[in-house]
Tab-separated table of N, CA and C in Angstrom:
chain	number	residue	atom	x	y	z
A	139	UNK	N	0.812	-1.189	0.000
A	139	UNK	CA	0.000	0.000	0.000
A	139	UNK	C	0.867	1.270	0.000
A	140	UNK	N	1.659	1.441	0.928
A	140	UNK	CA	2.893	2.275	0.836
A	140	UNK	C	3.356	1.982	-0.458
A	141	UNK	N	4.129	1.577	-0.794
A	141	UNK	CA	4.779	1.737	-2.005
A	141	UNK	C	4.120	2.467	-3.379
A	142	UNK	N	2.597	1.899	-3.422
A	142	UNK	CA	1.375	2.345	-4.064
A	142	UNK	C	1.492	3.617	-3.972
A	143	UNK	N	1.134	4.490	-2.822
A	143	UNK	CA	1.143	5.647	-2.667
A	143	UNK	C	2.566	6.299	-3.054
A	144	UNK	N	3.817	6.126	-2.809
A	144	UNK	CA	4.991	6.507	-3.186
A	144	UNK	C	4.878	6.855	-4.531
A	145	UNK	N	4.198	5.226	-5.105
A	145	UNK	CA	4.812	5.348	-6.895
A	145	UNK	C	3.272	6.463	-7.548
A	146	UNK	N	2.534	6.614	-6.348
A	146	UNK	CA	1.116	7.453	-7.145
A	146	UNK	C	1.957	9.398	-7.056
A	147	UNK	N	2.494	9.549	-5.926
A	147	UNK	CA	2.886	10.235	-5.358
A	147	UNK	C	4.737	10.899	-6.771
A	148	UNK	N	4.956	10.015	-6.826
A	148	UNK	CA	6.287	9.834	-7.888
A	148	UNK	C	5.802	10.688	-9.281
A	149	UNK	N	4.832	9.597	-9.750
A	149	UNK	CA	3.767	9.876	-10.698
A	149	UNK	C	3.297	11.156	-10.848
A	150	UNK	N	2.390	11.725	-10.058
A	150	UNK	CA	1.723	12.805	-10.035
A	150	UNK	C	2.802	14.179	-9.832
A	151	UNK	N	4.571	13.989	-8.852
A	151	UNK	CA	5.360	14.911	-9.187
A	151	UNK	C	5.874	14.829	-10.589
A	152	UNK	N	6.095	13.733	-11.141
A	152	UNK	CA	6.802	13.840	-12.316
A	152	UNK	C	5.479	15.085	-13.661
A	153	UNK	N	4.339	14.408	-13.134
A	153	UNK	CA	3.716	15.349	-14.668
A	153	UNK	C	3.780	16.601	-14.414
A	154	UNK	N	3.184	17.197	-12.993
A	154	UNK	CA	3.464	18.327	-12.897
A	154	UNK	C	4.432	19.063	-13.142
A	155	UNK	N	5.729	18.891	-13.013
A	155	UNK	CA	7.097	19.031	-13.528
A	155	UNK	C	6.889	18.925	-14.753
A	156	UNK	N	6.508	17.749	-16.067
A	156	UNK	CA	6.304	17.806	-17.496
A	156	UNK	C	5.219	18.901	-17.976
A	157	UNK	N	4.217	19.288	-17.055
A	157	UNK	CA	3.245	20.017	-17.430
A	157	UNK	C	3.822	20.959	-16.896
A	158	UNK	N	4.558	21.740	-16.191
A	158	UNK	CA	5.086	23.359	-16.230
A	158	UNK	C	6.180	23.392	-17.014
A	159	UNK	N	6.702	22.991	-17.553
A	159	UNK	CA	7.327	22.837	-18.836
A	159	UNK	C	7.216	23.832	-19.493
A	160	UNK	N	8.022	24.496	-20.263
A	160	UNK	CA	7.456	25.257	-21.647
A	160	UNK	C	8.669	26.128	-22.380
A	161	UNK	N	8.638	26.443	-23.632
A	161	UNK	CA	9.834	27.455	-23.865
A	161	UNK	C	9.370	28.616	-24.027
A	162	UNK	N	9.836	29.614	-24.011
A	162	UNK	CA	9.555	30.818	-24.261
A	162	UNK	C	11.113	31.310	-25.388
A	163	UNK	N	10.584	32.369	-26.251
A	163	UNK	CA	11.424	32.679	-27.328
A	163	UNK	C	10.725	34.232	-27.580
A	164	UNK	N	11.905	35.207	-27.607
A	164	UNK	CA	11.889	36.909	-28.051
A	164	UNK	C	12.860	36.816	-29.140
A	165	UNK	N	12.675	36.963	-30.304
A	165	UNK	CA	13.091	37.915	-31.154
A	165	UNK	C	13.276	39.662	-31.378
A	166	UNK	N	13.936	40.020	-31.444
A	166	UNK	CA	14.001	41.513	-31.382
A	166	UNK	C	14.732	41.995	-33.217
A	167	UNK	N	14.150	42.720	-33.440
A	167	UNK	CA	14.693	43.122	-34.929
A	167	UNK	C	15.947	43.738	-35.049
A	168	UNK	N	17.085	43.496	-35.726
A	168	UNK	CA	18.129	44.105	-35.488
A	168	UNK	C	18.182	45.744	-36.024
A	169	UNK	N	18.490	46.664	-35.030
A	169	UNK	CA	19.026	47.694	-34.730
A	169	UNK	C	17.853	48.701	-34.199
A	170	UNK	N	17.253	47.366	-33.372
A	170	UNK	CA	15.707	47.989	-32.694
A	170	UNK	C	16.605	48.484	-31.028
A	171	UNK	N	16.087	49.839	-30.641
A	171	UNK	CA	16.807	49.999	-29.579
A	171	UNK	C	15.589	49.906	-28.666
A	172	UNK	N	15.408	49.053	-28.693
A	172	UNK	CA	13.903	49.221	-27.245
A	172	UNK	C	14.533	49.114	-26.100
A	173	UNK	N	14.467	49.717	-25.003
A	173	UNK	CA	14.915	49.322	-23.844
A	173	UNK	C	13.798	49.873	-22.453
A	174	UNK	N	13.857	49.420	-21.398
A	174	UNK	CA	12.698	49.818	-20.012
A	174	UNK	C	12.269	51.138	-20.010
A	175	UNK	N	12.841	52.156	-20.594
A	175	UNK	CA	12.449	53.401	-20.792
A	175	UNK	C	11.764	53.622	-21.679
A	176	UNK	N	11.439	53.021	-22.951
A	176	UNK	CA	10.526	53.613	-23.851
A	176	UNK	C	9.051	52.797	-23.478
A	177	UNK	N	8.311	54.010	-23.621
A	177	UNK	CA	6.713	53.311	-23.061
A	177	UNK	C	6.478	52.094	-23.867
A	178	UNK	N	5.140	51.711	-23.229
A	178	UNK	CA	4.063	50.907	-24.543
A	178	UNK	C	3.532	50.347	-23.474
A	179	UNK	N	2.603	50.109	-24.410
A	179	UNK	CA	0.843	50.081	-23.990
A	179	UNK	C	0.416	48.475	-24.094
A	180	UNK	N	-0.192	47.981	-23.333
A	180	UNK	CA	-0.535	46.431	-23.453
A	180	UNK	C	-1.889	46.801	-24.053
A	181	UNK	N	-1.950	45.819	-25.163
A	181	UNK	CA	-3.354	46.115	-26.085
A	181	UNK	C	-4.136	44.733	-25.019
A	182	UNK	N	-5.185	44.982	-24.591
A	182	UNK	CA	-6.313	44.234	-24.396
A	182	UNK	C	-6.909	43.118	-25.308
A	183	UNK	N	-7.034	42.189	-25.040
A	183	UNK	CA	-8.352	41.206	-25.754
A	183	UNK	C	-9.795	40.806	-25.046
A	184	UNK	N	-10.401	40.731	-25.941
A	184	UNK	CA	-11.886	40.613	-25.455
A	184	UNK	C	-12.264	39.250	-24.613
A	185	UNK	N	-11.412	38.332	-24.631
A	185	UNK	CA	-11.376	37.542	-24.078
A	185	UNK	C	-10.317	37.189	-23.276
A	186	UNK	N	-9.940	37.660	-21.949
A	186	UNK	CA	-9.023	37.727	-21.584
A	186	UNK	C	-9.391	36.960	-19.880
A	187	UNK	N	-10.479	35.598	-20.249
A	187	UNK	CA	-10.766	35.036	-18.954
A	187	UNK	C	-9.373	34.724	-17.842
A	188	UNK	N	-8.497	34.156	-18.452
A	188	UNK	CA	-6.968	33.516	-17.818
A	188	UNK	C	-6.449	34.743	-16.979
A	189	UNK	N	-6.882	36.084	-17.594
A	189	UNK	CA	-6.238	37.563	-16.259
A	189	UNK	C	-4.661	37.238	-16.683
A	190	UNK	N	-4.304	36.839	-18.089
A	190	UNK	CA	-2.917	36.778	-18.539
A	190	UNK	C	-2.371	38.351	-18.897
A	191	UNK	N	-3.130	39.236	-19.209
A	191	UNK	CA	-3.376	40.440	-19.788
A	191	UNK	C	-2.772	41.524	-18.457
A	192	UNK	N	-3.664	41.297	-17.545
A	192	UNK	CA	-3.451	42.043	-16.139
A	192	UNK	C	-1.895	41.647	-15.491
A	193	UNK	N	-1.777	40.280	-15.865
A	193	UNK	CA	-0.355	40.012	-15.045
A	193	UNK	C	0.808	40.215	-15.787
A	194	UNK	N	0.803	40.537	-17.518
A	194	UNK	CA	1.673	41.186	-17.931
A	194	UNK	C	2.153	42.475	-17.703
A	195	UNK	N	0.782	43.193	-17.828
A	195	UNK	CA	1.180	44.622	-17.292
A	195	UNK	C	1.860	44.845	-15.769
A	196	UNK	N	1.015	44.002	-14.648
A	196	UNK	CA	2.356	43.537	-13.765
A	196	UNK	C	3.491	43.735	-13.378
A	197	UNK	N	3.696	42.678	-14.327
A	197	UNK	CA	5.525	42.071	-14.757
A	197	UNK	C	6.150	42.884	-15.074
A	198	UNK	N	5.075	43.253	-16.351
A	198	UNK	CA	6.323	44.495	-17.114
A	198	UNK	C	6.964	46.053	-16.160
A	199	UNK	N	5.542	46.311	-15.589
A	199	UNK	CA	5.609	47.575	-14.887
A	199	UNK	C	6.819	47.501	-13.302
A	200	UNK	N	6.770	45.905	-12.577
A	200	UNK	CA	7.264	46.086	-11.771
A	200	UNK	C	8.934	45.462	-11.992
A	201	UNK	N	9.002	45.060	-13.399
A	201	UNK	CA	10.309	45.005	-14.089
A	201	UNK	C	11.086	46.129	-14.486
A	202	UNK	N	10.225	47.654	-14.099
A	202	UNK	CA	11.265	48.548	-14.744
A	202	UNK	C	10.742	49.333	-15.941
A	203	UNK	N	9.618	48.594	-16.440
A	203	UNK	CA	9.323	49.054	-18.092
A	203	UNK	C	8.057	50.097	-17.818
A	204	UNK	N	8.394	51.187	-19.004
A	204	UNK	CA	7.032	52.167	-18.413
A	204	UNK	C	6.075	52.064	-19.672
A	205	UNK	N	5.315	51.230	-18.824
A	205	UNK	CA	3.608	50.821	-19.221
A	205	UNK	C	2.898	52.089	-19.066
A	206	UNK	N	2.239	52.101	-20.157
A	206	UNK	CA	1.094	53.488	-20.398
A	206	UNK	C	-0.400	52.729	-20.682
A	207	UNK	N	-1.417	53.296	-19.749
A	207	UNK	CA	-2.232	52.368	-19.661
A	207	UNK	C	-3.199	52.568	-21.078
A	208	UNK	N	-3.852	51.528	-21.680
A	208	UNK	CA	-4.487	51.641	-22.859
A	208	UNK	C	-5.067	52.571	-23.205
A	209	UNK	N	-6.354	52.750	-21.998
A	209	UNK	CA	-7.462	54.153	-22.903
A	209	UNK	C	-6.652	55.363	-22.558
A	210	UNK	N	-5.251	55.537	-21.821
A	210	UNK	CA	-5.088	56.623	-21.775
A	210	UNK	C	-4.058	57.056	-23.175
A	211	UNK	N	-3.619	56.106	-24.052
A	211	UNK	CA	-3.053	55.292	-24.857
A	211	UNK	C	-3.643	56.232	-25.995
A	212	UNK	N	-4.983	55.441	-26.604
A	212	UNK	CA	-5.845	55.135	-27.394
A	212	UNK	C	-6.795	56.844	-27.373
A	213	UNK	N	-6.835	57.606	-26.185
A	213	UNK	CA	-6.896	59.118	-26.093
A	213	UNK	C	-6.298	60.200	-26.909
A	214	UNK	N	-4.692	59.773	-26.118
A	214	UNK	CA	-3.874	60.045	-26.558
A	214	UNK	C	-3.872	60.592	-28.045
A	215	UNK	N	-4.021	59.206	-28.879
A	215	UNK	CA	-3.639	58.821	-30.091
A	215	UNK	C	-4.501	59.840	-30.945
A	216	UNK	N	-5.882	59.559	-30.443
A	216	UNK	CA	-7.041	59.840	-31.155
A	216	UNK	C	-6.725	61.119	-30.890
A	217	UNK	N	-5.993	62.224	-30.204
A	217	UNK	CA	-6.313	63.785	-30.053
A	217	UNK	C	-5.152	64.268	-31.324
A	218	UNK	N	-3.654	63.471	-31.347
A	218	UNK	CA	-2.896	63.468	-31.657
A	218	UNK	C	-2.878	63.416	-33.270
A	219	UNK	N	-3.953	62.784	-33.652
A	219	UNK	CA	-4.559	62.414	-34.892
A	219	UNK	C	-5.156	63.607	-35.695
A	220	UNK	N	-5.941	63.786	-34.361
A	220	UNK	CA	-6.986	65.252	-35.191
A	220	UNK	C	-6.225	66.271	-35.555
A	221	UNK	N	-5.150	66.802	-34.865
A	221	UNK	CA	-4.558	68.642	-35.192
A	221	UNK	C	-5.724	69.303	-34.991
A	222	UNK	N	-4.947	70.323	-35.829
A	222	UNK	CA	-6.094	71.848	-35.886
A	222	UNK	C	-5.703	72.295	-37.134
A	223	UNK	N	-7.035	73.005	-37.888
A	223	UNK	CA	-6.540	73.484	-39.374
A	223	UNK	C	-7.162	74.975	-39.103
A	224	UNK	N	-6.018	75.962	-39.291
A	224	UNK	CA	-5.944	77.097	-38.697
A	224	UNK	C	-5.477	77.924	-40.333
A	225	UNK	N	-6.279	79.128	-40.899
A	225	UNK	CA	-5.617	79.492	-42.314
A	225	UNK	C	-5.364	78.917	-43.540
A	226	UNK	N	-5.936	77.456	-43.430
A	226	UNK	CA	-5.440	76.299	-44.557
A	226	UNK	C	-4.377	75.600	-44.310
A	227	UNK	N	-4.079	75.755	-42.728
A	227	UNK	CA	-2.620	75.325	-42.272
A	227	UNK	C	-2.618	74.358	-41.228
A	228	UNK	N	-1.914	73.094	-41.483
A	228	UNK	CA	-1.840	72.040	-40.705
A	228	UNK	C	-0.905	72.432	-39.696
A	229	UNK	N	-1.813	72.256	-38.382
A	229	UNK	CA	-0.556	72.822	-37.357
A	229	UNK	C	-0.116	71.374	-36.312
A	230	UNK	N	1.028	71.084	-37.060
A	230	UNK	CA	1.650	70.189	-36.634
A	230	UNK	C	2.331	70.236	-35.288
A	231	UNK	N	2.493	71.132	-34.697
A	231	UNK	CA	2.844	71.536	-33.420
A	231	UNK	C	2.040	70.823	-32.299
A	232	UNK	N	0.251	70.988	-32.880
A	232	UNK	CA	-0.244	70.039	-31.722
A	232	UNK	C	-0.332	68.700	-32.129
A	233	UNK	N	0.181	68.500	-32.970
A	233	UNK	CA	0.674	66.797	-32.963
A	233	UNK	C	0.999	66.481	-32.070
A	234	UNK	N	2.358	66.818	-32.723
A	234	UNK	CA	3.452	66.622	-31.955
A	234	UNK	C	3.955	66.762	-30.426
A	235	UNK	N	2.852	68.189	-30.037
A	235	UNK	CA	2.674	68.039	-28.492
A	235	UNK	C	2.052	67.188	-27.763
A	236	UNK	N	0.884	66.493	-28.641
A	236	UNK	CA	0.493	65.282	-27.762
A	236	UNK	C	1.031	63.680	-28.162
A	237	UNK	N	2.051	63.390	-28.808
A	237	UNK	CA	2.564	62.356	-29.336
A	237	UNK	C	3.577	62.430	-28.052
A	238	UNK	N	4.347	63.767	-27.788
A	238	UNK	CA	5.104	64.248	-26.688
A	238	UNK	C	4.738	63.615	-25.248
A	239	UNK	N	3.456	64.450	-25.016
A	239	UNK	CA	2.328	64.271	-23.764
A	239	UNK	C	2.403	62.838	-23.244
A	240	UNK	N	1.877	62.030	-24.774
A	240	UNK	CA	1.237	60.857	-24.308
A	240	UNK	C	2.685	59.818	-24.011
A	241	UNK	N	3.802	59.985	-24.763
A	241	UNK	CA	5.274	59.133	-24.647
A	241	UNK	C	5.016	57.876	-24.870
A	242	UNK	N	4.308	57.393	-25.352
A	242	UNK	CA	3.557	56.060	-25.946
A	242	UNK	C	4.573	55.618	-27.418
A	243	UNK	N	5.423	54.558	-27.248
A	243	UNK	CA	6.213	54.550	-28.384
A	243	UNK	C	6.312	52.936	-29.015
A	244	UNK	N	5.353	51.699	-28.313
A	244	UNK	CA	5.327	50.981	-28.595
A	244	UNK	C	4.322	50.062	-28.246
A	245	UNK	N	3.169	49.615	-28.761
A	245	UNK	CA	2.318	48.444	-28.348
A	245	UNK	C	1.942	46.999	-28.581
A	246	UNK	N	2.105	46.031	-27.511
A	246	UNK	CA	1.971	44.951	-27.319
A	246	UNK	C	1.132	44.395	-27.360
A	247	UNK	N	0.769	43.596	-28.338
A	247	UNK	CA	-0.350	43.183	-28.903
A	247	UNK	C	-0.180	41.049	-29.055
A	248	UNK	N	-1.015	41.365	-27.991
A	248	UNK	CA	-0.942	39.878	-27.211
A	248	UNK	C	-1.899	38.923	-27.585
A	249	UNK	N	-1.625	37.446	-27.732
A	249	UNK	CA	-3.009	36.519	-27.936
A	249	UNK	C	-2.114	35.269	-27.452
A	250	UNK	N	-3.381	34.538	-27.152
A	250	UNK	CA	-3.038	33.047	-26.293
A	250	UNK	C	-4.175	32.291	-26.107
A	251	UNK	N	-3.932	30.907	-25.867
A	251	UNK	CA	-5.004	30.101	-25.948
A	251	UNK	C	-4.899	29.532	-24.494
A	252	UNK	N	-5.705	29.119	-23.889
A	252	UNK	CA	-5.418	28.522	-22.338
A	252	UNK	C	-6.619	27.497	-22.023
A	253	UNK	N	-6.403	26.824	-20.918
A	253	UNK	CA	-7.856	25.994	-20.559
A	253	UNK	C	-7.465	25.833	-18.724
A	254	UNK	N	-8.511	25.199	-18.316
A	254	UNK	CA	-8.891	25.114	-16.474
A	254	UNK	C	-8.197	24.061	-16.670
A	255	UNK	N	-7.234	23.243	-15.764
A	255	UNK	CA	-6.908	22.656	-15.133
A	255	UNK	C	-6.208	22.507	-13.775
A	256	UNK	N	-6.571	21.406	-12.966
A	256	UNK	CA	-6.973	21.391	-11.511
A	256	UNK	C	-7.550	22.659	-10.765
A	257	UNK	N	-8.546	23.256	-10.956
A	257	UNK	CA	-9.187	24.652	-10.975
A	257	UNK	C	-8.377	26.120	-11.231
A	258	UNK	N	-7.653	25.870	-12.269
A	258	UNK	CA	-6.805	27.054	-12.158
A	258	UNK	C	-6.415	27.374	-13.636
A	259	UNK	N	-6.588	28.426	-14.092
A	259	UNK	CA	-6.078	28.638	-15.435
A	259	UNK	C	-4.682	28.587	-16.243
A	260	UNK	N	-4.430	27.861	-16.913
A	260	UNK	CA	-3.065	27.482	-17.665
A	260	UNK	C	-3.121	27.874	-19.136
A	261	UNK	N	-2.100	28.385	-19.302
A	261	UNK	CA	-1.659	29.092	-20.453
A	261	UNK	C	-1.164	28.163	-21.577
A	262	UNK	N	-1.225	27.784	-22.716
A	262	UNK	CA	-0.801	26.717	-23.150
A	262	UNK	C	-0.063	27.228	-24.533
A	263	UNK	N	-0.426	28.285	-24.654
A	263	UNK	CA	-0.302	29.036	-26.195
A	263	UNK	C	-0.143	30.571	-25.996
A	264	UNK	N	0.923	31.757	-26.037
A	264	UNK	CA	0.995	32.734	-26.008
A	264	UNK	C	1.964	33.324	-26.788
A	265	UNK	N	1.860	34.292	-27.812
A	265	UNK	CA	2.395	34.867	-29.470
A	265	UNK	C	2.103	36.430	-28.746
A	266	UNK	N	3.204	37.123	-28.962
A	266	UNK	CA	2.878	38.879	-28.900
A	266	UNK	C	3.885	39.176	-29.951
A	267	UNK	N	2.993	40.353	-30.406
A	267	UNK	CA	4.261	41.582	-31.010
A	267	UNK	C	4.286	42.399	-31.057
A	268	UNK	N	5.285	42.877	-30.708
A	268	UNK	CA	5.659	44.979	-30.033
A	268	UNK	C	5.715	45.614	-31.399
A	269	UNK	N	4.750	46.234	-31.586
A	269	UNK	CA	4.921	46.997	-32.700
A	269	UNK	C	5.060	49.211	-32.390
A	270	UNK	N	6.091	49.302	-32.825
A	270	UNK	CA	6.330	50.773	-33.528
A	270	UNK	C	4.905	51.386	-33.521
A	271	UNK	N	4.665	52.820	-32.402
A	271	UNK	CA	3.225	53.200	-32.911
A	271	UNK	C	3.512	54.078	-34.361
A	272	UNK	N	4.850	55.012	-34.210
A	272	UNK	CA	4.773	55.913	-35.388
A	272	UNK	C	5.365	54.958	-36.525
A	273	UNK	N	5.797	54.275	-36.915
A	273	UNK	CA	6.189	53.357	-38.380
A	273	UNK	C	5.019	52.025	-38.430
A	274	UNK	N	4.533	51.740	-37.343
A	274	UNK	CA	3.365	50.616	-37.575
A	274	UNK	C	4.524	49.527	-37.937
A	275	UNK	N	5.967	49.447	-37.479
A	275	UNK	CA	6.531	48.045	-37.674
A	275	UNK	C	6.510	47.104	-36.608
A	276	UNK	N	6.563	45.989	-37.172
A	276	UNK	CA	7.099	44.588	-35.910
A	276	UNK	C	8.294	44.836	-35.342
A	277	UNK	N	8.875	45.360	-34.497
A	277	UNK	CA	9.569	45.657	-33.927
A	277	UNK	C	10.373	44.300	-32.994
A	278	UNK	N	9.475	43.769	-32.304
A	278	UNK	CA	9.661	42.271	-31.433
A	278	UNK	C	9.060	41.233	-31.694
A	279	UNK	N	9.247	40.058	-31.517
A	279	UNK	CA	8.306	39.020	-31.025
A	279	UNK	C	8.535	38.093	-30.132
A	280	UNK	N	7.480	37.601	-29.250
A	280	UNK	CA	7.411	37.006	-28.521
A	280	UNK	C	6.362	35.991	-28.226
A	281	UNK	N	7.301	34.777	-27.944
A	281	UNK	CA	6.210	33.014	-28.267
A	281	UNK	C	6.423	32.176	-27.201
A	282	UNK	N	5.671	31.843	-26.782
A	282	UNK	CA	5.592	31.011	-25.388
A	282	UNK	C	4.718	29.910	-26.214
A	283	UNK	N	5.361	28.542	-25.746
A	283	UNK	CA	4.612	26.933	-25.805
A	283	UNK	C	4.658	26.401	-24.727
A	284	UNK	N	4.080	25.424	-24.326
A	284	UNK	CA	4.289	24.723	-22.923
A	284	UNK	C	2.430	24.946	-22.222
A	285	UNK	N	2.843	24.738	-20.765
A	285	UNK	CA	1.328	24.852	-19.507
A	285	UNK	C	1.951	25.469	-18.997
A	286	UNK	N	1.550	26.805	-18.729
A	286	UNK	CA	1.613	27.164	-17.432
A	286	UNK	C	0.762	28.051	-17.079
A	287	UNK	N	0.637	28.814	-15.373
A	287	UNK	CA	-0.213	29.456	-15.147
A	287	UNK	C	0.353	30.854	-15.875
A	288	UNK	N	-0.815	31.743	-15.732
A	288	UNK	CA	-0.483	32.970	-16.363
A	288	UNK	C	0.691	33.967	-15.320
A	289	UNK	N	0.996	33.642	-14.083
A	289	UNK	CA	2.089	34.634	-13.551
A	289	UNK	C	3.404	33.453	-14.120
A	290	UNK	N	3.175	32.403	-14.505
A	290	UNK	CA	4.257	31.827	-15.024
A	290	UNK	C	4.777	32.046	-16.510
A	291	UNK	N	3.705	32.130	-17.024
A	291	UNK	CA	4.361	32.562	-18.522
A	291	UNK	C	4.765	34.155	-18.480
A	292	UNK	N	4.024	35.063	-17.649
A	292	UNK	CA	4.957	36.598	-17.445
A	292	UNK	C	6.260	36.553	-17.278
A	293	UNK	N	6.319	35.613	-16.100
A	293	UNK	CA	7.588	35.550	-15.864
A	293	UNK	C	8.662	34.868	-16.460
A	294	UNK	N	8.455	34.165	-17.326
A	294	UNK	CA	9.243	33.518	-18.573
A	294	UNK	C	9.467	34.300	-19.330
A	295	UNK	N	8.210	35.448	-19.960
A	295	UNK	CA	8.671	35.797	-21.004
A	295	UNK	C	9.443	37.506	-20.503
A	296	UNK	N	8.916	38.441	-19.229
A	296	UNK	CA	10.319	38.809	-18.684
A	296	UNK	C	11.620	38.481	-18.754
A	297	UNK	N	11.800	37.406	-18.315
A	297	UNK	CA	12.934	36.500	-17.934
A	297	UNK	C	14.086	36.820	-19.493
A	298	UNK	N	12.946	36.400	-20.408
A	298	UNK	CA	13.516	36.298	-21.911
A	298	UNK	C	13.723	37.694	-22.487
A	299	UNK	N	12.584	38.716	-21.748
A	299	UNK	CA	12.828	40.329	-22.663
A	299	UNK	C	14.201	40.809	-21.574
A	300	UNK	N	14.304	40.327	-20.415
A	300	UNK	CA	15.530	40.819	-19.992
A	300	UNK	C	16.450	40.387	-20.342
A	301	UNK	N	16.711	39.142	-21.246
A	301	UNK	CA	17.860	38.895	-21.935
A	301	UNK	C	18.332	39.673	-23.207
A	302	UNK	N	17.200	39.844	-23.579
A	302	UNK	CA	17.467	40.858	-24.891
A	302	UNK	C	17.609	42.595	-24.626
A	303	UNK	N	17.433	43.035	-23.317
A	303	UNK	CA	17.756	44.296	-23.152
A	303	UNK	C	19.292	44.635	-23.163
A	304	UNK	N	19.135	45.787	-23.670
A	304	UNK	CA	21.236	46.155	-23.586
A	304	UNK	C	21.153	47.144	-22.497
């Protein structure tokens, strides 16, 4: 009976160990200078049951990186957009003062697939990419495979954007 329990006990550490498993992988584009000082904004999804979304911003924010929160983001953008036409004259000044204002220079645009197991949400699938707000380029990417919970894949894929910081 003992032994039973040992080898159930053996068993049940070994998957858990196979099931937190996972790799995580950042690409960064060469002669991209991103580093903890330039903002960006975590883009939201509409389905964001796992709270993977909330614990990035988190990570990122208590890693050093300055997170600008979305709608103040997406404000921003939209004022920054309009100008003023003054004489037939585009006055680029208030662009540029609120492109200034808002310091918003990159957004993270996140998706992942996850499911409940042993009552707790696991991450199984997570793809982002930091894109450039003023060029609209891919700037980064970032891919997580494996289970894990969602403060576990933050912290993986931290783990991985702090390898790529200079």
């Amino acid at each position: 009976m003992t032994k039973n329990i040992t080898n159930g006990f053996l068993i049940l550490l070994i998957a858990l160990t196979l099931n937190s498993c996972g790799s995580a992988k950042v690409y960064v584009k060469p002669n991209t200078n991103f580093n903890r000082d330039m903002s960006l904004t975590v883009r939201g999804t509409d389905n964001d049951a796992a709270g993977l979304i909330g614990e990035l911003q988190f990570a990122l924010t208590s890693n050093g990186f300055n997170v600008v929160s979305e709608s103040v983001a997406r404000n921003g953008i939209n004022l920054s957009q309009k100008g003023e036409i003054e004489n037939s004259n585009f006055d680029i000044k208030s662009q540029l003062y609120k492109s200034i204002e808002l310091k918003s220079v990159y957004v993270l645009i996140p998706r992942y697939n996850w499911h409940i197991y042993a009552f707790s949400y696991r991450i199984t699938n997570f793809q982002a990419e930091l894109v450039d707000l003023f060029s609209g380029e891919v700037v980064m990417n970032i891919s997580f495979q494996g289970d894990r919970t969602p403060t576990g894949v933050t912290n993986r894929v931290i783990e991985e954007l702090n390898k790529q910081l200079k």
